[in-house]
Amino acid sequence: MSAPADARCAGASWTHEAHTPAEDPERHTTVTLGDLFPDGLSAWQIVLALLSVLVGWLLSRFARKGVLTLAKRTPGISDTVSQLAARLTQYALLLVGIGVGLAFLGANVQPLLAMTAVAVVIVILVLRGVADNFAAGVLIQSRQSVKIGEEIAVDGPDGVIRGTVQELNGRSVVLTTVDGRTVHVPNAALLSGVLVNDSRHGARRSAVDVRVVRSDGADLDEVIQVITTAASAVDGVHAREHPVVHVVSISPDRWMLALRIWHHPLHGAAVVSATVRSVADALEAAELTAVVVQSQGPPPLVAPESF
């Protein structure tokens, strides 16, 4: 009787071991709230965490509106720049609120801060050129060194580029030249290079060279009066800055004179052309032989040609 009983006990033991399920390895790798917060969570911690996130969200909304209002009151800041600054401020405060909430819950936020710092450094290195142009664009628009509609001259790869400002954005200043070309000047290059603004003063001066052959009975003062009167009658020549004639040289054969006129910065070519024609007709009507030509400065490092 003992032998069969032992056999039955052994069989039952074998059956129990055979049907016992193996331990699942995934049960030891599952992450629970207890693993993240080993000390447990109290009601006050959860309430403070929710309040910090709520306060951060409210502050981010108010800060965004405040930045937009301040940007509107500050002259020279475009809508694109103000919207970007408002969004960056909003997201920064919202992240601060979330981080404070996690700290209230007892979570370790140092790895998150380290990852954020590394990501910011990588983004700055990758977008360094874009960031430089963006910062330069903010300075240009805040200081108002150039405005839309003004005519400026900048250094280009093939020489000086002159054009009218059509757009100011976060990357470049868009110009339209007199010959119909569109030029994108990077903000950083515009800020660090030489910039000539031809429109800020509201007027621009041009010169016309007049060479009059001397003849019997011709008086220099009368010639100057004829030239001044003809230039003053041209449409587009400013009346508040009267045309002025300077004597450049006097020789036995001719008088060399320089006429200075002021006009709108963007109407120089048309006004100078009309002035040359008006002065030439006036001298011809006075029976004076003369040559009237638009004044052009000598090229760099080249001696001026003699008349």
Short mmCIF file of C-alpha atoms in Angstrom, two decimals:
data_model
loop_
_atom_site.label_atom_id
_atom_site.label_comp_id
_atom_site.label_asym_id
_atom_site.label_seq_id
_atom_site.Cartn_x
_atom_site.Cartn_y
_atom_site.Cartn_z
CA MET A 1 0.00 0.00 0.00
CA SER A 2 2.82 2.35 0.67
CA ALA A 3 4.39 1.90 -2.72
CA PRO A 4 1.29 2.88 -4.72
CA ALA A 5 0.70 5.82 -2.43
CA ASP A 6 4.20 7.05 -2.98
CA ALA A 7 3.71 6.66 -6.68
CA ARG A 8 0.51 8.63 -6.59
CA CYS A 9 2.22 11.38 -4.60
CA ALA A 10 5.09 11.47 -7.05
CA GLY A 11 2.70 11.63 -9.98
CA ALA A 12 0.77 14.46 -8.41
CA SER A 13 3.96 16.33 -7.75
CA TRP A 14 5.11 15.80 -11.31
CA THR A 15 1.76 16.91 -12.63
CA HIS A 16 1.86 20.09 -10.55
CA GLU A 17 5.33 20.98 -11.75
CA ALA A 18 4.44 20.24 -15.33
CA HIS A 19 1.44 22.53 -15.31
CA THR A 20 3.10 25.37 -13.42
CA PRO A 21 3.56 28.22 -15.97
CA ALA A 22 7.03 29.62 -16.44
CA GLU A 23 7.61 33.09 -15.17
CA ASP A 24 7.11 35.77 -17.88
CA PRO A 25 10.31 37.87 -18.34
CA GLU A 26 8.25 40.85 -19.55
CA ARG A 27 6.68 41.20 -16.10
CA HIS A 28 10.05 42.37 -14.74
CA THR A 29 10.55 44.97 -17.53
CA THR A 30 7.20 46.74 -17.20
CA VAL A 31 7.54 50.32 -15.92
CA THR A 32 4.88 51.43 -13.47
CA LEU A 33 4.15 54.69 -11.67
CA GLY A 34 5.85 53.19 -8.67
CA ASP A 35 9.07 52.93 -10.64
CA LEU A 36 8.87 56.55 -11.76
CA PHE A 37 7.79 57.83 -8.37
CA PRO A 38 9.18 55.35 -5.81
CA ASP A 39 8.15 57.46 -2.85
CA GLY A 40 4.52 57.51 -3.95
CA LEU A 41 2.29 60.45 -4.82
CA SER A 42 0.20 62.46 -2.45
CA ALA A 43 -2.89 64.46 -3.26
CA TRP A 44 -1.10 67.73 -2.57
CA GLN A 45 1.65 66.87 -5.03
CA ILE A 46 -0.86 66.18 -7.78
CA VAL A 47 -2.79 69.38 -7.01
CA LEU A 48 0.37 71.50 -7.02
CA ALA A 49 1.54 69.92 -10.26
CA LEU A 50 -1.77 70.66 -11.96
CA LEU A 51 -1.74 74.22 -10.62
CA SER A 52 1.79 74.83 -11.89
CA VAL A 53 0.85 73.64 -15.38
CA LEU A 54 -2.29 75.78 -15.33
CA VAL A 55 -0.39 78.85 -14.13
CA GLY A 56 2.28 78.28 -16.77
CA TRP A 57 -0.37 78.04 -19.47
CA LEU A 58 -2.09 81.24 -18.31
CA LEU A 59 1.20 83.12 -18.05
CA SER A 60 2.19 81.97 -21.53
CA ARG A 61 -1.07 83.32 -22.98
CA PHE A 62 -0.74 86.68 -21.22
CA ALA A 63 2.96 86.90 -22.18
CA ARG A 64 2.13 86.25 -25.83
CA LYS A 65 -0.45 89.05 -25.86
CA GLY A 66 1.98 91.36 -24.06
CA VAL A 67 4.74 90.74 -26.59
CA LEU A 68 2.38 91.40 -29.50
CA THR A 69 1.15 94.62 -27.90
CA LEU A 70 4.71 95.80 -27.23
CA ALA A 71 5.76 94.96 -30.79
CA LYS A 72 2.88 97.01 -32.21
CA ARG A 73 3.92 100.02 -30.13
CA THR A 74 7.56 99.66 -31.18
CA PRO A 75 8.16 101.15 -34.65
CA GLY A 76 10.09 99.14 -37.21
CA ILE A 77 9.18 95.60 -36.05
CA SER A 78 7.34 93.58 -38.68
CA ASP A 79 4.42 91.23 -38.02
CA THR A 80 6.58 88.19 -38.77
CA VAL A 81 9.15 89.09 -36.14
CA SER A 82 6.54 89.96 -33.53
CA GLN A 83 4.62 86.72 -34.09
CA LEU A 84 7.79 84.64 -33.81
CA ALA A 85 8.88 86.38 -30.61
CA ALA A 86 5.42 85.93 -29.10
CA ARG A 87 5.36 82.21 -29.88
CA LEU A 88 8.85 81.63 -28.47
CA THR A 89 7.86 83.41 -25.26
CA GLN A 90 4.63 81.42 -24.97
CA TYR A 91 6.29 78.04 -25.49
CA ALA A 92 9.13 78.85 -23.10
CA LEU A 93 6.76 79.73 -20.24
CA LEU A 94 4.60 76.69 -20.95
CA LEU A 95 7.62 74.40 -20.76
CA VAL A 96 8.67 76.04 -17.49
CA GLY A 97 5.22 75.34 -16.04
CA ILE A 98 5.38 71.71 -17.10
CA GLY A 99 8.87 71.34 -15.64
CA VAL A 100 7.78 72.80 -12.30
CA GLY A 101 4.80 70.43 -12.28
CA LEU A 102 7.07 67.43 -12.80
CA ALA A 103 9.32 68.66 -10.01
CA PHE A 104 6.32 68.81 -7.65
CA LEU A 105 5.57 65.20 -8.52
CA GLY A 106 9.08 64.24 -7.49
CA ALA A 107 10.28 63.38 -10.99
CA ASN A 108 13.90 63.89 -11.92
CA VAL A 109 13.89 66.68 -14.52
CA GLN A 110 17.66 66.93 -14.88
CA PRO A 111 17.83 64.47 -17.84
CA LEU A 112 15.04 66.42 -19.54
CA LEU A 113 16.91 69.69 -19.02
CA ALA A 114 20.13 68.14 -20.33
CA MET A 115 18.40 66.82 -23.45
CA THR A 116 16.78 70.22 -24.03
CA ALA A 117 20.12 72.00 -23.71
CA VAL A 118 21.77 69.58 -26.14
CA ALA A 119 18.92 70.00 -28.63
CA VAL A 120 19.15 73.80 -28.39
CA VAL A 121 22.91 73.72 -29.01
CA ILE A 122 22.47 71.43 -32.03
CA VAL A 123 19.75 73.64 -33.49
CA ILE A 124 21.92 76.75 -33.01
CA LEU A 125 24.89 75.12 -34.73
CA VAL A 126 22.80 73.84 -37.62
CA LEU A 127 20.86 77.07 -38.11
CA ARG A 128 23.68 79.44 -37.27
CA GLY A 129 23.48 81.28 -40.60
CA VAL A 130 19.70 81.59 -40.35
CA ALA A 131 19.98 82.80 -36.76
CA ASP A 132 22.56 85.43 -37.74
CA ASN A 133 20.34 86.76 -40.51
CA PHE A 134 17.29 86.71 -38.24
CA ALA A 135 19.09 88.65 -35.48
CA ALA A 136 20.42 91.13 -38.04
CA GLY A 137 16.90 91.51 -39.46
CA VAL A 138 15.54 92.35 -36.02
CA LEU A 139 18.22 95.02 -35.57
CA ILE A 140 17.60 96.47 -39.03
CA GLN A 141 13.85 96.72 -38.49
CA SER A 142 14.12 98.03 -34.94
CA ARG A 143 16.75 100.67 -35.78
CA GLN A 144 14.99 101.47 -39.10
CA SER A 145 18.20 101.82 -41.07
CA VAL A 146 16.17 100.99 -44.19
CA LYS A 147 12.46 101.16 -44.94
CA ILE A 148 10.23 99.81 -47.67
CA GLY A 149 10.20 102.16 -50.66
CA GLU A 150 13.63 103.67 -50.00
CA GLU A 151 16.47 103.56 -52.50
CA ILE A 152 19.72 102.14 -51.13
CA ALA A 153 23.10 101.11 -52.45
CA VAL A 154 25.03 98.10 -51.11
CA ASP A 155 28.24 96.31 -52.02
CA GLY A 156 27.64 93.41 -54.40
CA PRO A 157 29.82 90.74 -56.00
CA ASP A 158 30.17 92.80 -59.19
CA GLY A 159 30.20 96.25 -57.61
CA VAL A 160 27.68 98.56 -56.05
CA ILE A 161 24.04 97.43 -56.27
CA ARG A 162 21.45 100.19 -56.22
CA GLY A 163 17.74 99.49 -55.89
CA THR A 164 14.45 100.18 -54.16
CA VAL A 165 13.54 98.20 -51.03
CA GLN A 166 10.49 96.03 -51.68
CA GLU A 167 10.45 93.67 -48.68
CA LEU A 168 12.05 93.20 -45.26
CA ASN A 169 11.91 89.64 -43.92
CA GLY A 170 13.74 87.47 -41.41
CA ARG A 171 16.42 86.41 -43.89
CA SER A 172 17.11 89.21 -46.36
CA VAL A 173 16.25 92.61 -47.76
CA VAL A 174 14.67 92.37 -51.21
CA LEU A 175 15.61 95.08 -53.71
CA THR A 176 14.39 95.93 -57.20
CA THR A 177 17.00 97.59 -59.40
CA VAL A 178 16.30 100.16 -62.09
CA ASP A 179 16.96 97.56 -64.80
CA GLY A 180 14.31 95.19 -63.44
CA ARG A 181 16.45 92.78 -61.42
CA THR A 182 15.44 91.42 -58.01
CA VAL A 183 18.27 91.25 -55.47
CA HIS A 184 18.14 89.46 -52.11
CA VAL A 185 20.70 90.95 -49.73
CA PRO A 186 21.28 88.87 -46.55
CA ASN A 187 20.49 90.81 -43.40
CA ALA A 188 23.87 89.97 -41.85
CA ALA A 189 25.72 91.25 -44.93
CA LEU A 190 23.62 94.43 -44.98
CA LEU A 191 24.28 95.06 -41.30
CA SER A 192 28.04 94.44 -41.48
CA GLY A 193 28.70 96.04 -44.87
CA VAL A 194 28.52 99.56 -46.25
CA LEU A 195 24.97 100.83 -46.68
CA VAL A 196 24.12 104.02 -48.57
CA ASN A 197 20.57 105.29 -48.14
CA ASP A 198 19.69 107.68 -50.97
CA SER A 199 16.11 108.34 -49.81
CA ARG A 200 16.31 109.07 -46.09
CA HIS A 201 17.03 112.79 -46.56
CA GLY A 202 14.05 113.17 -48.90
CA ALA A 203 16.09 114.83 -51.64
CA ARG A 204 19.13 114.04 -53.74
CA ARG A 205 21.57 116.25 -55.57
CA SER A 206 22.74 115.73 -59.14
CA ALA A 207 25.23 117.63 -61.26
CA VAL A 208 25.28 118.74 -64.88
CA ASP A 209 28.46 119.89 -66.64
CA VAL A 210 28.14 122.86 -68.99
CA ARG A 211 30.93 123.93 -71.37
CA VAL A 212 30.27 127.27 -73.07
CA VAL A 213 32.41 128.66 -75.86
CA ARG A 214 33.51 132.20 -75.13
CA SER A 215 32.45 134.80 -77.68
CA ASP A 216 32.52 138.55 -78.01
CA GLY A 217 29.75 140.23 -76.07
CA ALA A 218 29.02 137.17 -73.86
CA ASP A 219 29.16 137.78 -70.14
CA LEU A 220 29.77 135.00 -67.63
CA ASP A 221 27.17 136.27 -65.17
CA GLU A 222 24.54 136.40 -67.90
CA VAL A 223 25.41 132.84 -68.94
CA ILE A 224 25.04 131.68 -65.34
CA GLN A 225 21.67 133.42 -65.09
CA VAL A 226 20.44 131.73 -68.27
CA ILE A 227 21.46 128.31 -66.95
CA THR A 228 19.91 128.90 -63.52
CA THR A 229 16.62 130.13 -64.94
CA ALA A 230 16.37 127.16 -67.33
CA ALA A 231 17.08 124.65 -64.56
CA SER A 232 14.57 126.24 -62.17
CA ALA A 233 11.79 125.85 -64.75
CA VAL A 234 12.26 122.07 -65.05
CA ASP A 235 9.49 120.00 -63.50
CA GLY A 236 10.93 118.01 -60.61
CA VAL A 237 13.73 120.38 -59.62
CA HIS A 238 13.22 121.44 -56.01
CA ALA A 239 12.45 125.08 -55.42
CA ARG A 240 13.51 125.15 -51.75
CA GLU A 241 17.06 124.21 -52.80
CA HIS A 242 17.69 126.58 -55.68
CA PRO A 243 19.87 125.45 -58.58
CA VAL A 244 23.44 126.64 -58.16
CA VAL A 245 26.13 127.10 -60.83
CA HIS A 246 29.80 126.80 -59.87
CA VAL A 247 32.66 127.93 -62.04
CA VAL A 248 35.03 125.02 -62.57
CA SER A 249 37.60 126.61 -64.85
CA ILE A 250 38.04 129.53 -67.24
CA SER A 251 40.21 129.36 -70.34
CA PRO A 252 40.66 131.69 -73.33
CA ASP A 253 38.33 129.46 -75.37
CA ARG A 254 35.57 128.39 -72.98
CA TRP A 255 33.91 128.47 -69.58
CA MET A 256 33.54 125.20 -67.73
CA LEU A 257 30.61 125.30 -65.32
CA ALA A 258 28.94 122.81 -62.96
CA LEU A 259 25.18 123.00 -62.34
CA ARG A 260 23.89 121.51 -59.07
CA ILE A 261 20.18 120.66 -58.74
CA TRP A 262 18.10 118.88 -56.07
CA HIS A 263 15.28 116.48 -56.86
CA HIS A 264 13.30 113.52 -55.49
CA PRO A 265 15.60 110.57 -54.73
CA LEU A 266 13.76 108.21 -57.06
CA HIS A 267 13.32 110.65 -59.96
CA GLY A 268 16.94 111.46 -60.63
CA ALA A 269 17.29 110.08 -64.17
CA ALA A 270 14.15 111.78 -65.51
CA VAL A 271 14.84 115.14 -63.83
CA VAL A 272 18.49 115.27 -64.92
CA SER A 273 17.55 114.38 -68.50
CA ALA A 274 14.95 117.15 -68.59
CA THR A 275 17.45 119.61 -67.08
CA VAL A 276 20.09 118.84 -69.72
CA ARG A 277 17.57 119.42 -72.46
CA SER A 278 16.19 122.64 -70.95
CA VAL A 279 19.64 124.17 -70.37
CA ALA A 280 20.81 123.25 -73.86
CA ASP A 281 17.72 124.84 -75.44
CA ALA A 282 18.14 127.99 -73.33
CA LEU A 283 21.80 128.41 -74.32
CA GLU A 284 20.96 127.82 -77.96
CA ALA A 285 18.20 130.43 -77.77
CA ALA A 286 20.76 132.87 -76.33
CA GLU A 287 22.99 132.14 -79.37
CA LEU A 288 25.68 130.52 -77.26
CA THR A 289 27.63 127.46 -78.40
CA ALA A 290 27.74 125.00 -75.55
CA VAL A 291 27.89 121.35 -74.59
CA VAL A 292 25.64 120.15 -71.76
CA VAL A 293 26.24 116.71 -70.30
CA GLN A 294 25.33 114.87 -67.13
CA SER A 295 28.21 114.88 -64.68
CA GLN A 296 29.82 111.48 -64.18
CA GLY A 297 32.59 110.93 -61.69
CA PRO A 298 35.78 109.20 -62.78
CA PRO A 299 36.01 105.44 -62.15
CA PRO A 300 38.13 104.41 -59.15
CA LEU A 301 41.91 104.50 -59.67
CA VAL A 302 41.49 105.97 -63.16
CA ALA A 303 42.62 109.49 -64.01
CA PRO A 304 39.79 111.73 -65.27
CA GLU A 305 39.76 112.52 -68.93
CA SER A 306 40.30 116.09 -70.04
CA PHE A 307 37.46 117.89 -71.74
#
